[in-house]
mmCIF file of C-alpha atoms and ligand atoms in Angstrom:
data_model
loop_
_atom_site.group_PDB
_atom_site.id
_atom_site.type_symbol
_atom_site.label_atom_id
_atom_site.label_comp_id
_atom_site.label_asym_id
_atom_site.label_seq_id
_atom_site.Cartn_x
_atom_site.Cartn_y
_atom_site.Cartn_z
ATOM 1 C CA UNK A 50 105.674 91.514 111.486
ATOM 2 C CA UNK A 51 104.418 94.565 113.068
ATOM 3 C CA UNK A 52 101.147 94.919 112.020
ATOM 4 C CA UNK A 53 97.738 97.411 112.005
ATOM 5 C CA UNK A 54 94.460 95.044 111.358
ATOM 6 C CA UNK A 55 91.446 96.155 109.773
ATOM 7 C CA UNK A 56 88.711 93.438 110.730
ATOM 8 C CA UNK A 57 85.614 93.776 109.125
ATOM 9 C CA UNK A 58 83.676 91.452 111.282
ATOM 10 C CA UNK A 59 80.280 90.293 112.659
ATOM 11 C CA UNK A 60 79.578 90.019 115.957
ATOM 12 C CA UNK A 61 81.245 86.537 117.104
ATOM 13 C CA UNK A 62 83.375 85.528 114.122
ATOM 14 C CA UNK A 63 86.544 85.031 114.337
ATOM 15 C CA UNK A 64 89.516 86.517 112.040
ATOM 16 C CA UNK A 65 92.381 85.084 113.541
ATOM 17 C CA UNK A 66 92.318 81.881 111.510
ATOM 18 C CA UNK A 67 90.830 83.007 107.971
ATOM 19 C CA UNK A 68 93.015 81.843 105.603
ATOM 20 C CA UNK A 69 95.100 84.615 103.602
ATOM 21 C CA UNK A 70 94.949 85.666 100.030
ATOM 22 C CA UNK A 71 97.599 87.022 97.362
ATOM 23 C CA UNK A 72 96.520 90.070 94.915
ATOM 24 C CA UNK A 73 97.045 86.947 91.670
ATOM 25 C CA UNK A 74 94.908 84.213 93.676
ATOM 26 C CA UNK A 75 91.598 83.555 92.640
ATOM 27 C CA UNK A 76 88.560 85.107 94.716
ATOM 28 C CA UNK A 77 85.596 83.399 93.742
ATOM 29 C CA UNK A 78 82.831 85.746 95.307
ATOM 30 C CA UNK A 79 80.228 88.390 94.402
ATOM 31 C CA UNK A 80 78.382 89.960 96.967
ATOM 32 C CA UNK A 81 74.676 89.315 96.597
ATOM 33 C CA UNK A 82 73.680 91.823 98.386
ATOM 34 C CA UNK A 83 71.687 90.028 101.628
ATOM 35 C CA UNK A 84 72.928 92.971 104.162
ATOM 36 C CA UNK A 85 73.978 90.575 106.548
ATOM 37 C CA UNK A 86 77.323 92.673 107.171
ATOM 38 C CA UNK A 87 75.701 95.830 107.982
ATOM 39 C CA UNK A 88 73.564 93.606 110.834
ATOM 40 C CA UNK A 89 74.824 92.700 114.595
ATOM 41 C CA UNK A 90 78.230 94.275 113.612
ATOM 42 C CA UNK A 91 80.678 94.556 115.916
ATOM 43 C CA UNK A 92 81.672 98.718 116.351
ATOM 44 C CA UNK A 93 83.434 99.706 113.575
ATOM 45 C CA UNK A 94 86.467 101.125 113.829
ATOM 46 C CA UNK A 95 86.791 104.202 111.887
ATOM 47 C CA UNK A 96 90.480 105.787 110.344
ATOM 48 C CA UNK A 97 90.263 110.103 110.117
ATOM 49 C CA UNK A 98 89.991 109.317 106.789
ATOM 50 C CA UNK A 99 86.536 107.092 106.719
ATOM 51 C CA UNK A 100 85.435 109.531 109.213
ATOM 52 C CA UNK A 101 86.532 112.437 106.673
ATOM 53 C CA UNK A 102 84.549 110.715 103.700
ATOM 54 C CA UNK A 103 81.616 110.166 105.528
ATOM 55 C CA UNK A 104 81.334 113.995 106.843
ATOM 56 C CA UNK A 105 81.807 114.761 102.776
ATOM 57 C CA UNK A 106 79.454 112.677 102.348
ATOM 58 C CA UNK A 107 76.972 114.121 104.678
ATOM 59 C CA UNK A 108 78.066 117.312 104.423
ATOM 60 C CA UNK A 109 79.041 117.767 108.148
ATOM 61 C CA UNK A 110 82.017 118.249 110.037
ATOM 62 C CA UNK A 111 83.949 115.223 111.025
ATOM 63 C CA UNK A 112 83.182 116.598 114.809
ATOM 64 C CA UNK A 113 79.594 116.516 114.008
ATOM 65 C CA UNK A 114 79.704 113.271 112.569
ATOM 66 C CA UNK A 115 81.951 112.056 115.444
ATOM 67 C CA UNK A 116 79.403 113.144 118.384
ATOM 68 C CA UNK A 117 76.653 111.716 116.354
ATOM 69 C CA UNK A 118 77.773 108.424 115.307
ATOM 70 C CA UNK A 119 80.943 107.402 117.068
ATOM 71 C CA UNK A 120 81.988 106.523 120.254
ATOM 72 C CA UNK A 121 85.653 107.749 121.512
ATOM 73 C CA UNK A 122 87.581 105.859 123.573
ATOM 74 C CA UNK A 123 91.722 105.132 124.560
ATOM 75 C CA UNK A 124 92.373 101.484 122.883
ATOM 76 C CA UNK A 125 94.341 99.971 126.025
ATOM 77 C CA UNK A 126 97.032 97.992 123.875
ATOM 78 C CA UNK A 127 97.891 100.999 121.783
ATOM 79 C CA UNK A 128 96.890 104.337 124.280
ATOM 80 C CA UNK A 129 95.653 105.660 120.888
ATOM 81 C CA UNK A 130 92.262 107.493 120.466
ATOM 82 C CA UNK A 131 90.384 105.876 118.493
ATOM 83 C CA UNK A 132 86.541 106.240 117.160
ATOM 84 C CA UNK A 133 84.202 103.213 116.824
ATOM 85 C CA UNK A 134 81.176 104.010 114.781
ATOM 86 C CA UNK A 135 78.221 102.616 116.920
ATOM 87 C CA UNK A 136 75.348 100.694 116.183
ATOM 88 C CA UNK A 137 71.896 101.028 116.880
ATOM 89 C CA UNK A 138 71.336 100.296 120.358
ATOM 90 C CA UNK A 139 67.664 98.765 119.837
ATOM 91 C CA UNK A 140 69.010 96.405 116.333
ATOM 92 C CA UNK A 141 72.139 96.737 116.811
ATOM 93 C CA UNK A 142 72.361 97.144 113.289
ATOM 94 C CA UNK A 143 74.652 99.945 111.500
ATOM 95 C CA UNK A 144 72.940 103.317 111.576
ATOM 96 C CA UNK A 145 73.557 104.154 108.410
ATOM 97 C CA UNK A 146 71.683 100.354 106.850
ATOM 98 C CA UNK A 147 68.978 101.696 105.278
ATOM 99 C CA UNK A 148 65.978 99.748 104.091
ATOM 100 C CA UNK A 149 67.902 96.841 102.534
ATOM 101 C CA UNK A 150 71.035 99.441 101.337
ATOM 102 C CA UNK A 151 74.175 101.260 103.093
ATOM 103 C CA UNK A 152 73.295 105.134 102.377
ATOM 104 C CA UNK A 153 76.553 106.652 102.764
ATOM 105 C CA UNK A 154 77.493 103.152 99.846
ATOM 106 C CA UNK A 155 80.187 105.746 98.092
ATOM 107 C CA UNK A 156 82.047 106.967 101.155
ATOM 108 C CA UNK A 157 81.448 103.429 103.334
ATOM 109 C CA UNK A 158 84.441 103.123 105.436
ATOM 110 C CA UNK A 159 87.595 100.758 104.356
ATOM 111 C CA UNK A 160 86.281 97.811 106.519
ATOM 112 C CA UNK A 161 82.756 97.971 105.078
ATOM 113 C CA UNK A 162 84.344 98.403 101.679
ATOM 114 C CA UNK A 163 86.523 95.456 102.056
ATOM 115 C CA UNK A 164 83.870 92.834 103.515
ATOM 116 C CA UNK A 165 84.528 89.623 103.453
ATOM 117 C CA UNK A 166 87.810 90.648 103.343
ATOM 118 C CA UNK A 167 90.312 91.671 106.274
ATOM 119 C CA UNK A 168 93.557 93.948 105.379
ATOM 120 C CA UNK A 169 96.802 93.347 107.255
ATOM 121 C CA UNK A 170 99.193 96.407 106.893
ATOM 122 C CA UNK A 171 103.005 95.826 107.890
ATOM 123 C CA UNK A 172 103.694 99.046 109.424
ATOM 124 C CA UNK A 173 107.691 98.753 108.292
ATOM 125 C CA UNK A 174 107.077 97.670 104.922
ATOM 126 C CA UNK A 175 103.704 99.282 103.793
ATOM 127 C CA UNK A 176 102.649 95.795 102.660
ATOM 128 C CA UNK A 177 99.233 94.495 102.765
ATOM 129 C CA UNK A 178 97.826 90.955 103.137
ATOM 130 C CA UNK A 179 94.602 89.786 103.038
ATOM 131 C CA UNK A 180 92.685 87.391 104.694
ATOM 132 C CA UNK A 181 89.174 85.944 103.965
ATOM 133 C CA UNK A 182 85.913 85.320 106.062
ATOM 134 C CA UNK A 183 84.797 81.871 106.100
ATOM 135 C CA UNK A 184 82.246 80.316 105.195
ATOM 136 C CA UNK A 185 82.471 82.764 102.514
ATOM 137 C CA UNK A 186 79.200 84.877 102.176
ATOM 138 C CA UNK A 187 77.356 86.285 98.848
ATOM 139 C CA UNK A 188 77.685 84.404 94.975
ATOM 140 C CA UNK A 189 80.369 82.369 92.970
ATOM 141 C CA UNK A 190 81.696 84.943 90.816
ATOM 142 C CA UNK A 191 83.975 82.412 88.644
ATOM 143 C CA UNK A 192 87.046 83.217 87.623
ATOM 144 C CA UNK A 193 87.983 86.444 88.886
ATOM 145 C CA UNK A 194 90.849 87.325 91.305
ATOM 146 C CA UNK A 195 91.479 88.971 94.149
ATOM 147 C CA UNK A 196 93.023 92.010 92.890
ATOM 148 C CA UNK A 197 89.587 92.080 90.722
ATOM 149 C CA UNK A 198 87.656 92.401 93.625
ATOM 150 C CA UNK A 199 90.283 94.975 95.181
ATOM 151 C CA UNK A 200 89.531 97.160 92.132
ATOM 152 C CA UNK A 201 85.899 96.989 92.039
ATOM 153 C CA UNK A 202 85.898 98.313 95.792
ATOM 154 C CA UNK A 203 88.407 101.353 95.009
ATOM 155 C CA UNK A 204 90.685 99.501 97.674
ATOM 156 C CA UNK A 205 93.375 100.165 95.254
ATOM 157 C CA UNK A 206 92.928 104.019 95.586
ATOM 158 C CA UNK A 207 93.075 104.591 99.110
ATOM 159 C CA UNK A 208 95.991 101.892 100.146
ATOM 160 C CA UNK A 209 98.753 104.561 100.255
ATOM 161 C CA UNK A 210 96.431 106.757 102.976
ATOM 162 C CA UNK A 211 95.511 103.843 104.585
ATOM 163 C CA UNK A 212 99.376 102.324 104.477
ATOM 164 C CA UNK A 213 100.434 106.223 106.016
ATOM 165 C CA UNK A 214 97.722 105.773 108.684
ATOM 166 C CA UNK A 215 98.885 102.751 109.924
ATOM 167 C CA UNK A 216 102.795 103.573 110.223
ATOM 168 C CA UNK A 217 101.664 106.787 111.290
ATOM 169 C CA UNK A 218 99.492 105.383 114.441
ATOM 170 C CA UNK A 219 102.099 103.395 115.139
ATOM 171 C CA UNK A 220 104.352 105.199 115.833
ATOM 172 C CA UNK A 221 102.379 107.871 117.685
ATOM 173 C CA UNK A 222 101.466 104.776 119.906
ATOM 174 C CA UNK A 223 104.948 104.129 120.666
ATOM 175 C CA UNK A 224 105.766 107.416 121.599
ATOM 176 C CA UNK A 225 102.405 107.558 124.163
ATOM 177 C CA UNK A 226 103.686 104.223 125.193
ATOM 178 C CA UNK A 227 107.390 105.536 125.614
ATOM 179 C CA UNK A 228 105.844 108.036 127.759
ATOM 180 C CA UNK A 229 104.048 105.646 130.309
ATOM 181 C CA UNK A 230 100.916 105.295 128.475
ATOM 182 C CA UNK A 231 98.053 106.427 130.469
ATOM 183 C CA UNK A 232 100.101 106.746 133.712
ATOM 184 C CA UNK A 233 101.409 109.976 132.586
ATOM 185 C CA UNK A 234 99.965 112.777 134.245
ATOM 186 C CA UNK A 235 99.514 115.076 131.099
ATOM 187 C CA UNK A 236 98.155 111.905 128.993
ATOM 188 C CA UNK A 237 94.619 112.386 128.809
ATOM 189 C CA UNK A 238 95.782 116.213 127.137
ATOM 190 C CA UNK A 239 98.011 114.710 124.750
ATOM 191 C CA UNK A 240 95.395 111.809 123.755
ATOM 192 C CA UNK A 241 93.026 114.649 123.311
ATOM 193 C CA UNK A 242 95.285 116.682 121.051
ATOM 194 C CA UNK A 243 95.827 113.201 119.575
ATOM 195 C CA UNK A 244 92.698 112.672 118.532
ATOM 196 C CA UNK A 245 92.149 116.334 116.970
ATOM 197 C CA UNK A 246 95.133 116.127 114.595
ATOM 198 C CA UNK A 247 94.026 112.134 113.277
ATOM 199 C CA UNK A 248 90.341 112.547 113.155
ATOM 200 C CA UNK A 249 89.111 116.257 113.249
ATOM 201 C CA UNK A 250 91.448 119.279 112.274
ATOM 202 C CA UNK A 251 90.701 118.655 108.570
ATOM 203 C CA UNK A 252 88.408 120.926 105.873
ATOM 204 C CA UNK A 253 86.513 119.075 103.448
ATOM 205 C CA UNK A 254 87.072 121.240 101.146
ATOM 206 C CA UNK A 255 90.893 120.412 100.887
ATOM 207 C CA UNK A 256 92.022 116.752 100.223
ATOM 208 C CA UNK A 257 92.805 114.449 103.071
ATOM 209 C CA UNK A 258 95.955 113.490 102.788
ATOM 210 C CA UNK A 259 97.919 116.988 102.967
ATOM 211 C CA UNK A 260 96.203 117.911 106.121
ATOM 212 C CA UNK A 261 96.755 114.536 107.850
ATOM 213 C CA UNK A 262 100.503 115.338 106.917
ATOM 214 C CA UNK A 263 100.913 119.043 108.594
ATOM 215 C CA UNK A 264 98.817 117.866 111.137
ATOM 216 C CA UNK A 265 101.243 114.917 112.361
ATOM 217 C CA UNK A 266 104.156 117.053 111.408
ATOM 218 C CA UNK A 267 102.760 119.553 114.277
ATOM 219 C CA UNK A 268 101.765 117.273 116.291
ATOM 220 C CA UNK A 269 104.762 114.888 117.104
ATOM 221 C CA UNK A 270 106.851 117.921 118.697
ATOM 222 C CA UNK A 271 104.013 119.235 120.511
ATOM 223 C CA UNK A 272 103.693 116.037 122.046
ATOM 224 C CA UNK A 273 107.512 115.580 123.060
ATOM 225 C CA UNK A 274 106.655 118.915 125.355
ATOM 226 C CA UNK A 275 103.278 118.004 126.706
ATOM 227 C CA UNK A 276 104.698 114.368 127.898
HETATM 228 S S1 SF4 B 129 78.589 101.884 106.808
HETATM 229 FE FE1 SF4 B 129 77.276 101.045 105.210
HETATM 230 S S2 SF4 B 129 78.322 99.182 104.510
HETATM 231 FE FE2 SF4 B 129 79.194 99.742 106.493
HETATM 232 S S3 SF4 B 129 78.034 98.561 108.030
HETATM 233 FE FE3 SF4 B 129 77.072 100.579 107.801
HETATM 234 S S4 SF4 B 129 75.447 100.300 106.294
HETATM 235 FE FE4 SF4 B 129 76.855 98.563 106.106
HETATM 236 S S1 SF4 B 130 79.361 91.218 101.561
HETATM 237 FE FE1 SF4 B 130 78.435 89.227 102.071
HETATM 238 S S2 SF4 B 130 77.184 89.588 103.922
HETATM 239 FE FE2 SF4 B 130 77.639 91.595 102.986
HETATM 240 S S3 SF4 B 130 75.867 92.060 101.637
HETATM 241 FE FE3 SF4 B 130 77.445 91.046 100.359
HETATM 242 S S4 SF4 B 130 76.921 88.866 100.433
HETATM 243 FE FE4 SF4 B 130 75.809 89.828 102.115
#
């Protein structure tokens, strides 16, 4: 399967053998609320359309929000851009755990909303999997199911942008790949142009998904002359 991973983890867990979870299985958590994922995170790594929320949320652009939150870096496997929202370099604590509480809690990005959950996205197929932290954090909830919790996080809402992001980054990735990755001389341009068109070319006053469309649609030609 080729697959995009979303891993919502601490520092020092490990994902690779949680075990995985259909929609119908039973899910017995609630999240009581301890704050322990929002502490000693590993850097998040943020989709244009977290980043979007959260500069709706704050009322910034997703530039502004970028510079002041994010780092930006190549990922050397994929030769994508990518942004990593950073912690706090003295807690190393998320920036935006407040008090006891995440303040940006409504536009929180997929990997915060998912927690203790990890998302698997087949990048032919659209399909998602699952897959679950353990030992499992928070409360028993009884008997409630997966695609319970799913709901209560508006995962549900957001899975067909987050499905197009995924096949979408893929294949940009194989076409900087297909190019010689970052052995190209006119790479770093393209990654840059990259990275305007998935994370920062959008107005929050228009809805995400549209934008992210045009933008990919003018960017995959533009990058078959630049490389
Ligand atoms: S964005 Fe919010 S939920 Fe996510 S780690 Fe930061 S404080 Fe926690
Ligand atoms: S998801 Fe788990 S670690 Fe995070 S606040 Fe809820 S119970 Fe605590």
């Amino acid at each position: 399967m080729t697959a995009v991973n979303v891993e919502p983890g601490r520092c020092g867990e490990n994902w690779d053998s949680c075990p995985h979870l259909t929609t119908g299985e039973t899910f017995d958590f609630a999240c009581a609320g301890c704050g322990d994922c929002c502490r000693k995170r590993r850097d998040l790594v943020l989709s244009g359309y977290d980043l979007y929320r959260i500069a709706r949320r704050l009322r910034l652009s997703p530039r502004i929000v970028a510079s002041a939150f994010c780092k930006s870096y190549v990922a050397d496997t994929t030769c994508l851009p990518a942004l990593r929202l950073t912690p706090d370099p003295k807690t190393g604590d998320c920036r935006f755990f407040e008090g006891s509480a995440c303040a940006i809690h409504a536009a929180r990005p997929l990997a915060c909303a998912l927690y203790p959950l990890g998302q698997s996205i087949d990048t032919v197929t659209a399909r998602m999997e699952y897959y679950v932290q353990t030992p499992l954090c928070g409360a028993r909830a009884g008997k409630r199911t997966l695609q319970d919790y799913l709901n209560d996080a508006a995962i549900p809402d957001r899975e067909g942008i987050d499905a197009r992001w995924a096949i979408v980054c893929t294949q940009l990735s194989q076409k900087l790949q297909a190019a010689g990755g970052q052995n190209n001389p006119h790479f770093s341009a393209a990654a840059k142009r990259t990275e305007r068109a998935l994370y920062y070319d959008y107005s929050l006053g228009d809805e995400f998904y549209p934008q992210f469309y045009q933008n990919i649609e003018i960017l995959m030609p533009l990058l078959d002359r630049m490389l």
